[in-house]
Amino acid sequence: MKITNICCIGAGYVGGPTMAVIAQKNPNIKVTVVDLNEARIAAWNHDDLEQLPIYEPGLDAVVAEARNRNLFFSTDVDGAIEAAEMVFISVNTPTKTYGKGKGMAADLKYIELCARQIARVATTDKIIVEKSTLPVRTAQAIKSILDNTGNGVKYQILSNPEFLAEGTAVQDLMAPDRVLIGGEQTEEGLKAIQALVDVYSTWVPDENILTTNLWSSELSKLTANAFLAQRVSSINALSELCEVTGADVNEVANAIGKDSRIGPKFLKASVGFGGSCFQKDILNLVYISKSYGLNEVADYWEQVIIMNDYQKHRFASKIIQTLYNTISGKKIAFLGWAFKKDTNDTRESAAIYVADQLIDEQATIAVYDPKVTAQQMESDLNYLGTRAEEENERFLMSIKDPYEACKDAHAIAVLTEWDEFKTYDWQKIYDNMLKPAFVFDGRGILDHQKLETIGFQVYVIGK
Ligand SMILES: NC(=O)C1=CN([C@@H]2O[C@H](COP(=O)(O)OP(=O)(O)OC[C@H]3O[C@@H](n4cnc5c(N)ncnc54)[C@H](O)[C@@H]3O)[C@@H](O)[C@H]2O)C=CC1
Ligand SMILES: O=C(O)[C@H]1O[C@H](OP(=O)(O)OP(=O)(O)OC[C@H]2O[C@@H](n3ccc(=O)[nH]c3=O)[C@H](O)[C@@H]2O)[C@H](O)[C@@H](O)[C@@H]1O
């Protein structure tokens, strides 16, 4: 079966970039990305590419090439579903905040709504592709909803999890380590798998396209994120041991990373991992394990989250303790608010939790981030619900100039590893700070020797 029309429900961090690349690489396929959020769709359609709703290096060029050629962004969800032979579901699957599984399980209400909408609208057979990250066996629920509408339309469900990382989304999509496609191992299922393989094989080498059964594919996504996050928690756990023993976490990471069985990537000690997915996906894995009665398995993975929470808390406590256990009324400058560099995404960013703990002690936080808006910072902090919004407003400010953010500060904390922080005039920053001037490098990116020569007192995670 040759696909000529694709619809993707959800124009977010995954749906937008993924479909832009599929459209760019398949000029003969019409790709329509739909969303309920009108402002988001308007931003995707904006003439000024700087106004795209997502900042990803290289994304503007891909969108510029494909948009209005064979890539369209629209709020007409029904129309796009009806016209498509293949419908990707790329909506959000956050952690549940209510009811059974609250704080652990994935909230599948948006997925179910999509399935019901497809069932209501479709009049021709369709391949439904799970692009969102889902608990293992979700395809069964989607199939059950679709198959019980009784209007004669036939569906095949595929799982095609996305492995892109933010900040490198376009690069990851252009040259993925692998594309994973799971489907039913029946004649019809295998045909559907092949149809999706054909979409990717216009640019991904065959050996990088893996096909599996549905459940292996769904579970591989949660597993991949759990393994990645586990590496960060493992090195972060060691970072504290380094600090008390005189070992240097970078030297340890380098030494173990040379072992080809361990490998060098994802061993950077930090103030803790953030992002919309690691925590949510591990909590989901923990919940699924518990629901099957696998309590030891659940406890094992939960420890990755416990360690991560501890690392954020430990960093904030280190700042408080170093500033003579009193930070009330002191200005602390934050360099970075995003959960990693090269993205404007702040979901679950360590910066939010560190700020919250410092504001509890009545410090004033002046944040500079090259891509995050003041409004976003405020809403992130308010979302925690720790204190009244007016109070958050009083203690948190976003400053558009890094030198201004650091002026008259008692301390600077580096929360995101933006490259530009390394290029600053640190002598000028030092001259304008209160003394002693402290730097807490939560990302280990600055030239610490140089900073100490200037006169800073420097704390680096893992040293
Ligand atoms: N953010 C990331 O880097 C990655 C995310 N994922 C997974 O991909 C999925 C989507 O994540 P993001 O793109 O980050 O989420 P997002 O929140 O940025 O985007 C989801 C979009 O879906 C829309 N939506 C929700 N329900 C809808 C409906 N019924 N009809 C039309 N639109 C609807 C929302 O308005 C929103 O714009 C999640 O399951 C996530 O775990 C997977 C890999 C990477
Ligand atoms: O499912 C998802 O959402 C995605 O989650 C992660 O991607 P992402 O969260 O965008 O970014 P990462 O590069 O994985 O970084 C996650 C967090 O870990 C931190 N990190 C990463 C690596 C490291 O060595 N140390 C470290 O602290 C980062 O600063 C960041 O806060 C995975 O890398 C993607 O493969 C996956 O598709």
XYZ file of C-alpha atoms and ligand atoms in Angstrom:
544
model
C 0.000 0.000 0.000
C 1.395 3.403 -0.951
C 0.644 6.215 1.450
C -0.231 9.576 -0.136
C -1.964 11.382 2.716
C -0.881 11.544 6.355
C -2.572 13.301 9.253
C -0.847 13.890 12.573
C -2.944 14.789 15.620
C -0.832 16.958 17.947
C 1.421 19.785 16.750
C 3.770 19.768 19.724
C 7.467 19.130 20.248
C 7.152 15.728 18.581
C 4.339 16.101 16.040
C 5.677 19.366 14.545
C 9.329 18.470 13.875
C 8.627 14.803 13.053
C 6.016 15.607 10.423
C 8.095 18.477 9.021
C 10.915 16.018 8.312
C 8.590 13.299 6.950
C 7.064 15.904 4.600
C 10.428 17.278 3.543
C 11.690 13.788 2.714
C 8.462 12.648 0.998
C 7.329 15.450 -1.316
C 4.678 13.144 -2.765
C 2.889 12.654 0.532
C 0.530 15.339 1.778
C 1.132 15.759 5.515
C -1.355 17.703 7.636
C -0.569 18.391 11.288
C -3.655 19.267 13.310
C -4.160 20.555 16.819
C -6.962 21.919 18.981
C -4.690 24.717 20.093
C -5.385 27.527 17.625
C -2.528 29.718 18.799
C -0.073 26.896 18.262
C -1.305 26.227 14.733
C -1.199 29.957 13.938
C 2.410 30.028 15.135
C 3.304 27.038 12.916
C 1.791 28.975 9.992
C 3.509 32.275 10.826
C 5.381 33.920 7.960
C 8.185 34.871 10.306
C 9.943 31.569 11.019
C 11.273 32.979 14.278
C 7.689 32.744 15.543
C 7.418 28.945 15.188
C 6.082 27.599 18.491
C 9.126 25.431 19.055
C 12.738 26.426 18.966
C 14.919 23.697 17.447
C 18.134 24.349 15.530
C 17.523 23.724 11.809
C 13.746 23.384 12.096
C 12.987 26.702 10.402
C 14.744 25.605 7.201
C 12.837 22.304 7.052
C 9.512 24.044 7.635
C 10.363 26.729 5.082
C 11.002 24.084 2.424
C 7.951 21.885 3.001
C 5.256 24.202 4.370
C 2.423 24.870 1.945
C 4.101 22.491 -0.531
C 3.046 19.215 1.090
C 3.155 20.168 4.783
C 0.123 21.877 6.294
C -0.834 22.968 9.795
C -4.538 23.178 10.559
C -7.196 23.140 13.260
C -9.564 21.137 11.065
C -8.982 17.858 12.874
C -11.982 16.036 11.393
C -11.174 16.996 7.815
C -7.556 15.896 8.091
C -8.456 12.550 9.713
C -11.028 11.773 7.048
C -8.656 12.543 4.179
C -5.724 10.505 5.516
C -4.766 6.882 4.974
C -2.407 7.028 7.916
C -3.110 8.941 11.161
C -0.323 9.584 13.656
C -1.368 10.251 17.244
C 1.204 12.567 18.788
C -0.709 14.123 21.654
C 0.579 14.618 25.174
C 0.493 11.747 27.664
C 1.265 13.443 30.984
C 1.366 11.829 34.404
C -2.125 11.490 35.873
C -2.964 14.168 38.424
C -6.172 12.594 39.724
C -7.826 9.285 40.556
C -6.291 5.831 40.339
C -2.602 5.963 39.512
C -2.404 9.691 40.401
C 1.203 10.894 40.250
C 2.396 7.705 38.531
C 0.313 6.379 35.646
C 0.150 8.018 32.222
C -3.025 9.997 31.636
C -4.434 8.527 28.449
C -7.491 10.735 28.158
C -6.111 12.659 25.159
C -5.252 9.385 23.426
C -8.715 8.008 24.014
C -10.292 11.238 22.753
C -8.272 10.909 19.545
C -9.361 7.293 19.105
C -12.997 8.249 19.606
C -12.694 11.156 17.215
C -11.134 8.941 14.533
C -13.876 6.359 15.087
C -16.536 9.037 14.709
C -15.118 10.659 11.589
C -13.529 7.897 9.509
C -15.344 6.437 6.535
C -12.327 4.753 4.875
C -9.814 2.184 6.234
C -6.886 3.676 8.142
C -3.555 2.864 9.681
C -3.305 4.443 13.123
C 0.219 5.130 14.351
C 1.000 5.628 18.033
C 3.710 8.294 18.034
C 3.073 9.379 21.615
C 4.881 7.446 24.352
C 2.384 4.988 25.784
C 2.157 2.278 28.407
C 2.689 -1.190 27.022
C -0.593 -2.664 25.686
C -2.255 0.701 24.916
C -2.729 -0.381 21.304
C -5.222 -2.916 22.598
C -7.387 -0.179 24.112
C -7.193 1.961 20.966
C -8.138 -1.035 18.837
C -11.051 -1.865 21.050
C -12.458 1.671 20.778
C -11.990 1.752 17.012
C -13.316 -1.730 16.331
C -16.457 -1.222 18.348
C -17.884 1.655 16.353
C -19.485 -0.778 13.928
C -19.303 1.417 10.819
C -17.320 -1.153 8.841
C -14.062 0.834 8.691
C -10.968 -1.371 9.207
C -8.026 -0.204 11.263
C -4.470 -1.352 11.790
C -2.654 -0.015 14.818
C 1.105 0.517 14.716
C 3.473 1.625 17.435
C 6.193 3.979 16.197
C 7.727 5.640 19.249
C 9.854 8.725 18.804
C 13.403 8.839 20.140
C 14.379 12.413 19.247
C 15.913 14.541 21.961
C 15.022 18.201 22.225
C 17.669 20.642 21.071
C 18.848 18.100 18.489
C 15.420 17.104 17.137
C 16.137 17.834 13.477
C 19.540 16.162 13.566
C 18.032 13.110 15.321
C 15.176 12.899 12.820
C 17.486 13.249 9.823
C 19.804 10.462 11.006
C 18.033 8.361 13.622
C 19.976 5.591 15.406
C 16.905 3.527 14.609
C 13.263 3.824 13.667
C 11.105 1.348 15.549
C 7.820 0.070 14.128
C 5.665 -2.436 15.975
C 2.531 -4.005 14.563
C 0.321 -7.042 14.577
C 2.045 -10.081 13.158
C -0.830 -10.879 10.775
C -0.965 -10.452 7.022
C -2.795 -7.117 7.349
C -0.553 -6.019 10.215
C 2.609 -6.761 8.243
C 1.236 -4.794 5.264
C 0.627 -1.798 7.509
C 4.150 -2.076 8.938
C 5.547 -2.118 5.400
C 3.542 0.994 4.469
C 5.195 2.910 7.322
C 8.622 1.410 6.566
C 8.234 2.844 3.040
C 7.609 6.341 4.444
C 10.861 6.235 6.442
C 12.964 4.397 3.911
C 13.079 7.465 1.668
C 15.892 8.663 3.933
C 16.587 6.108 6.697
C 18.811 3.122 5.749
C 16.945 -0.214 5.893
C 19.219 -1.618 8.591
C 18.153 1.230 10.900
C 14.448 0.446 10.582
C 13.478 -2.211 13.122
C 10.143 -3.976 13.049
C 8.732 -5.846 16.053
C 5.468 -6.918 17.573
C 3.322 -4.167 19.112
C 4.153 -4.777 22.738
C 7.920 -4.899 22.239
C 7.762 -1.568 20.459
C 5.625 0.108 23.118
C 7.798 -1.222 25.938
C 11.088 -0.384 24.186
C 10.288 3.313 24.336
C 9.753 3.341 28.103
C 12.820 1.147 28.511
C 15.058 3.415 26.429
C 14.128 6.464 28.499
C 14.524 4.520 31.753
C 18.031 3.375 30.770
C 19.076 6.883 29.725
C 17.752 8.480 32.896
C 19.331 5.730 34.965
C 22.763 6.637 33.590
C 22.277 10.260 34.632
C 21.126 9.247 38.112
C 24.042 6.823 38.391
C 26.656 9.447 37.574
C 24.870 11.990 39.775
C 24.931 9.538 42.671
C 28.672 9.167 42.156
C 29.109 12.959 41.942
C 28.425 13.315 45.647
C 30.855 10.542 46.477
C 33.452 12.347 44.347
C 32.919 15.547 46.307
C 33.636 13.901 49.649
C 36.540 11.733 48.499
C 38.528 14.094 46.290
C 37.742 12.203 43.092
C 36.651 14.256 40.079
C 33.402 13.104 38.457
C 34.549 14.128 34.964
C 37.691 12.040 35.322
C 35.654 9.103 36.628
C 33.125 9.447 33.775
C 35.912 9.630 31.230
C 37.655 6.589 32.701
C 34.550 4.392 32.727
C 33.258 5.738 29.422
C 36.347 4.419 27.620
C 35.090 0.920 28.346
C 33.274 0.108 25.122
C 30.678 -1.839 27.098
C 29.766 1.320 29.036
C 30.362 3.991 26.377
C 31.044 7.716 26.856
C 27.596 9.269 26.326
C 25.087 10.375 28.950
C 27.608 10.448 31.778
C 27.567 14.163 32.452
C 26.898 14.887 36.108
C 24.345 17.661 36.514
C 21.887 19.401 38.772
C 19.443 16.646 37.771
C 17.681 15.620 34.622
C 14.565 17.456 33.512
C 12.379 17.362 30.444
C 8.847 16.279 29.871
C 9.546 12.593 29.560
C 12.196 10.932 31.724
C 10.313 11.327 34.978
C 6.866 10.697 33.521
C 7.982 7.614 31.614
C 9.808 6.055 34.556
C 6.859 6.719 36.855
C 4.720 5.020 34.261
C 7.091 2.041 34.166
C 6.970 1.863 37.954
C 3.176 1.962 37.869
C 2.902 -0.744 35.219
C 5.327 -2.978 37.137
C 3.329 -2.504 40.336
C 0.075 -3.199 38.568
C 1.473 -6.599 37.560
C 2.605 -7.165 41.173
C 6.309 -6.749 40.286
C 7.206 -4.694 43.332
C 10.977 -5.256 43.228
C 11.062 -4.185 39.586
C 9.035 -1.078 40.461
C 11.325 -0.176 43.385
C 14.412 -0.595 41.243
C 13.274 1.983 38.684
C 11.741 4.334 41.223
C 15.190 4.810 42.707
C 16.222 6.652 39.517
C 13.629 9.342 40.300
C 14.447 9.443 43.997
C 18.113 10.056 43.161
C 17.189 12.795 40.697
C 15.000 14.617 43.210
C 17.789 14.349 45.746
C 20.322 15.853 43.321
C 18.193 18.971 42.704
C 17.587 19.370 46.421
C 21.271 18.840 47.220
C 22.306 21.593 44.787
C 19.889 24.108 46.324
C 20.988 23.124 49.827
C 24.628 23.607 48.858
C 23.869 27.182 47.775
C 22.043 27.948 51.016
C 24.726 26.403 53.186
C 27.585 28.129 51.347
C 25.894 31.519 51.631
C 26.197 31.216 55.423
C 22.827 29.477 55.814
C 20.964 32.671 55.185
C 19.832 33.805 51.766
C 16.826 35.859 52.787
C 16.884 39.099 50.778
C 19.930 38.003 48.783
C 19.966 38.121 45.010
C 20.926 34.886 43.319
C 21.373 34.954 39.548
C 20.353 31.919 37.521
C 21.994 31.331 34.180
C 19.515 29.151 32.361
C 15.972 27.995 33.001
C 15.394 25.503 30.141
C 15.853 21.832 31.006
C 18.781 21.612 28.589
C 20.505 23.860 26.070
C 19.174 24.713 22.600
C 15.515 24.414 23.565
C 12.892 26.758 24.971
C 11.255 23.819 26.751
C 11.203 24.116 30.531
C 9.063 21.138 31.498
C 10.392 19.528 34.689
C 13.524 21.663 34.474
C 15.749 21.382 37.539
C 15.846 25.204 37.632
C 12.200 25.322 38.719
C 12.769 23.141 41.759
C 16.020 24.811 42.763
C 14.342 28.234 42.509
C 11.411 27.001 44.569
C 13.669 25.834 47.384
C 15.657 29.081 47.378
C 12.497 31.204 47.355
C 11.304 29.241 50.374
C 14.297 30.851 52.074
C 13.217 34.231 50.680
C 16.028 34.706 48.209
C 15.418 36.791 45.103
C 16.076 34.880 41.897
C 17.115 36.808 38.777
C 17.013 34.531 35.769
C 18.604 34.951 32.393
C 17.771 32.371 29.735
C 18.321 33.099 26.052
C 15.110 31.367 24.928
C 12.630 31.168 27.808
C 10.063 33.919 28.350
C 9.348 35.572 31.708
C 5.751 34.392 31.470
C 6.886 30.784 31.097
C 9.173 31.021 34.137
C 6.367 32.431 36.228
C 3.900 29.811 35.137
C 6.421 27.016 35.849
C 6.870 28.211 39.392
C 3.172 28.849 39.956
C 2.407 25.344 38.721
C 4.166 23.902 41.768
C 1.591 25.628 43.947
C 4.072 26.177 46.776
C 2.982 29.751 47.532
C 0.734 32.556 46.317
C 1.362 33.747 42.770
C 1.985 37.324 43.947
C 4.774 36.041 46.144
C 6.376 34.166 43.274
C 6.174 37.356 41.261
C 7.956 39.218 44.018
C 10.825 36.725 44.305
C 11.371 35.618 40.708
C 12.392 37.938 37.922
C 13.430 37.325 34.389
C 16.179 39.602 33.124
C 16.924 39.934 29.434
C 20.617 40.692 29.836
C 22.974 38.252 31.587
C 25.257 40.972 32.961
C 22.260 42.765 34.402
C 20.990 39.511 35.948
C 24.335 38.978 37.698
C 24.768 42.597 38.820
C 24.763 42.973 42.620
C 24.149 39.250 43.054
C 25.632 37.273 45.923
C 25.879 34.180 43.817
C 25.418 32.816 40.311
C 24.000 29.367 39.674
C 24.345 27.722 36.267
C 21.218 25.640 35.652
C 21.388 25.062 31.891
C 24.462 24.340 29.784
C 23.916 27.068 27.134
C 27.194 27.531 25.205
C 27.056 31.321 25.417
C 27.643 31.239 29.188
C 31.218 30.132 28.527
C 31.927 33.180 26.378
C 30.935 35.874 28.879
C 33.293 38.507 30.248
C 33.574 36.914 33.681
C 35.880 39.639 34.988
C 33.134 42.198 34.284
C 30.560 39.981 35.977
C 32.818 39.589 39.013
C 33.430 43.324 39.278
C 29.700 43.990 39.496
C 28.849 41.350 42.106
C 28.797 41.461 45.883
C 31.818 39.853 47.545
C 32.620 37.120 48.218
C 31.250 36.268 44.760
C 30.093 32.671 44.420
C 29.515 30.551 41.336
C 27.620 27.255 41.581
C 28.142 25.443 38.324
C 25.342 22.891 38.127
C 26.410 21.836 34.649
C 30.193 21.788 34.932
C 30.640 23.963 31.844
C 32.646 26.988 32.967
C 36.434 27.430 33.122
C 36.708 27.040 36.872
C 40.405 27.747 37.131
C 39.952 31.037 35.318
C 37.012 31.949 37.565
C 39.083 31.251 40.676
C 41.934 33.360 39.346
C 39.484 36.229 38.889
C 38.446 35.827 42.525
C 35.234 33.777 42.416
C 34.540 31.070 44.938
C 33.461 28.164 42.786
C 31.403 25.059 43.545
C 31.112 22.445 40.811
C 28.989 19.322 41.041
C 31.203 16.272 41.466
C 34.450 18.011 42.358
N 9.006 16.142 23.868
C 9.807 15.208 23.423
O 10.983 15.442 23.180
C 9.328 13.832 23.172
C 8.025 13.454 23.493
N 7.588 12.182 23.231
C 6.191 11.807 23.485
O 5.389 12.375 22.450
C 4.102 12.755 22.951
C 3.836 14.213 22.662
O 4.801 14.982 23.336
P 5.022 16.523 23.017
O 5.010 16.719 21.542
O 6.213 16.928 23.791
O 3.690 17.141 23.642
P 3.090 18.619 23.462
O 2.305 18.895 24.670
O 4.175 19.552 23.028
O 2.108 18.466 22.196
C 0.912 17.744 22.223
C -0.130 18.516 21.434
O -1.288 17.696 21.279
C -2.429 18.542 21.249
N -3.641 17.762 21.532
C -3.976 17.095 22.662
N -5.138 16.462 22.515
C -5.570 16.721 21.241
C -6.708 16.330 20.491
N -7.632 15.534 21.006
N -6.820 16.793 19.240
C -5.883 17.598 18.697
N -4.771 17.992 19.361
C -4.621 17.551 20.615
C -2.126 19.579 22.312
O -2.892 20.744 22.099
C -0.612 19.803 22.094
O -0.356 20.901 21.223
C 4.110 12.392 24.441
O 3.563 11.118 24.590
C 5.598 12.337 24.764
O 5.867 11.437 25.820
C 8.396 11.256 22.663
C 9.693 11.573 22.313
C 10.256 12.878 22.531
O 11.042 10.635 25.150
C 11.548 11.732 25.150
O 10.983 12.774 25.441
C 13.005 11.896 24.847
O 13.680 12.003 26.135
C 15.082 12.244 26.044
O 15.327 13.450 25.338
P 15.246 14.892 26.041
O 14.530 14.770 27.336
O 14.722 15.812 25.023
O 16.752 15.315 26.293
P 18.036 14.539 26.863
O 19.193 14.940 26.049
O 17.801 13.092 26.986
O 18.222 15.176 28.286
C 17.315 14.921 29.345
C 17.824 15.546 30.628
O 18.959 14.828 31.118
C 20.015 15.728 31.368
N 21.304 15.033 31.128
C 21.494 14.353 29.970
C 22.684 13.692 29.749
C 23.684 13.712 30.721
O 24.792 13.120 30.578
N 23.462 14.388 31.864
C 22.281 15.053 32.101
O 22.112 15.659 33.164
C 19.775 16.878 30.405
O 20.425 18.049 30.830
C 18.272 16.991 30.463
O 17.874 17.740 31.582
C 15.740 11.109 25.265
O 17.138 11.395 25.113
C 15.100 10.945 23.895
O 15.667 9.820 23.222
C 13.591 10.739 24.065
O 12.960 10.645 22.805
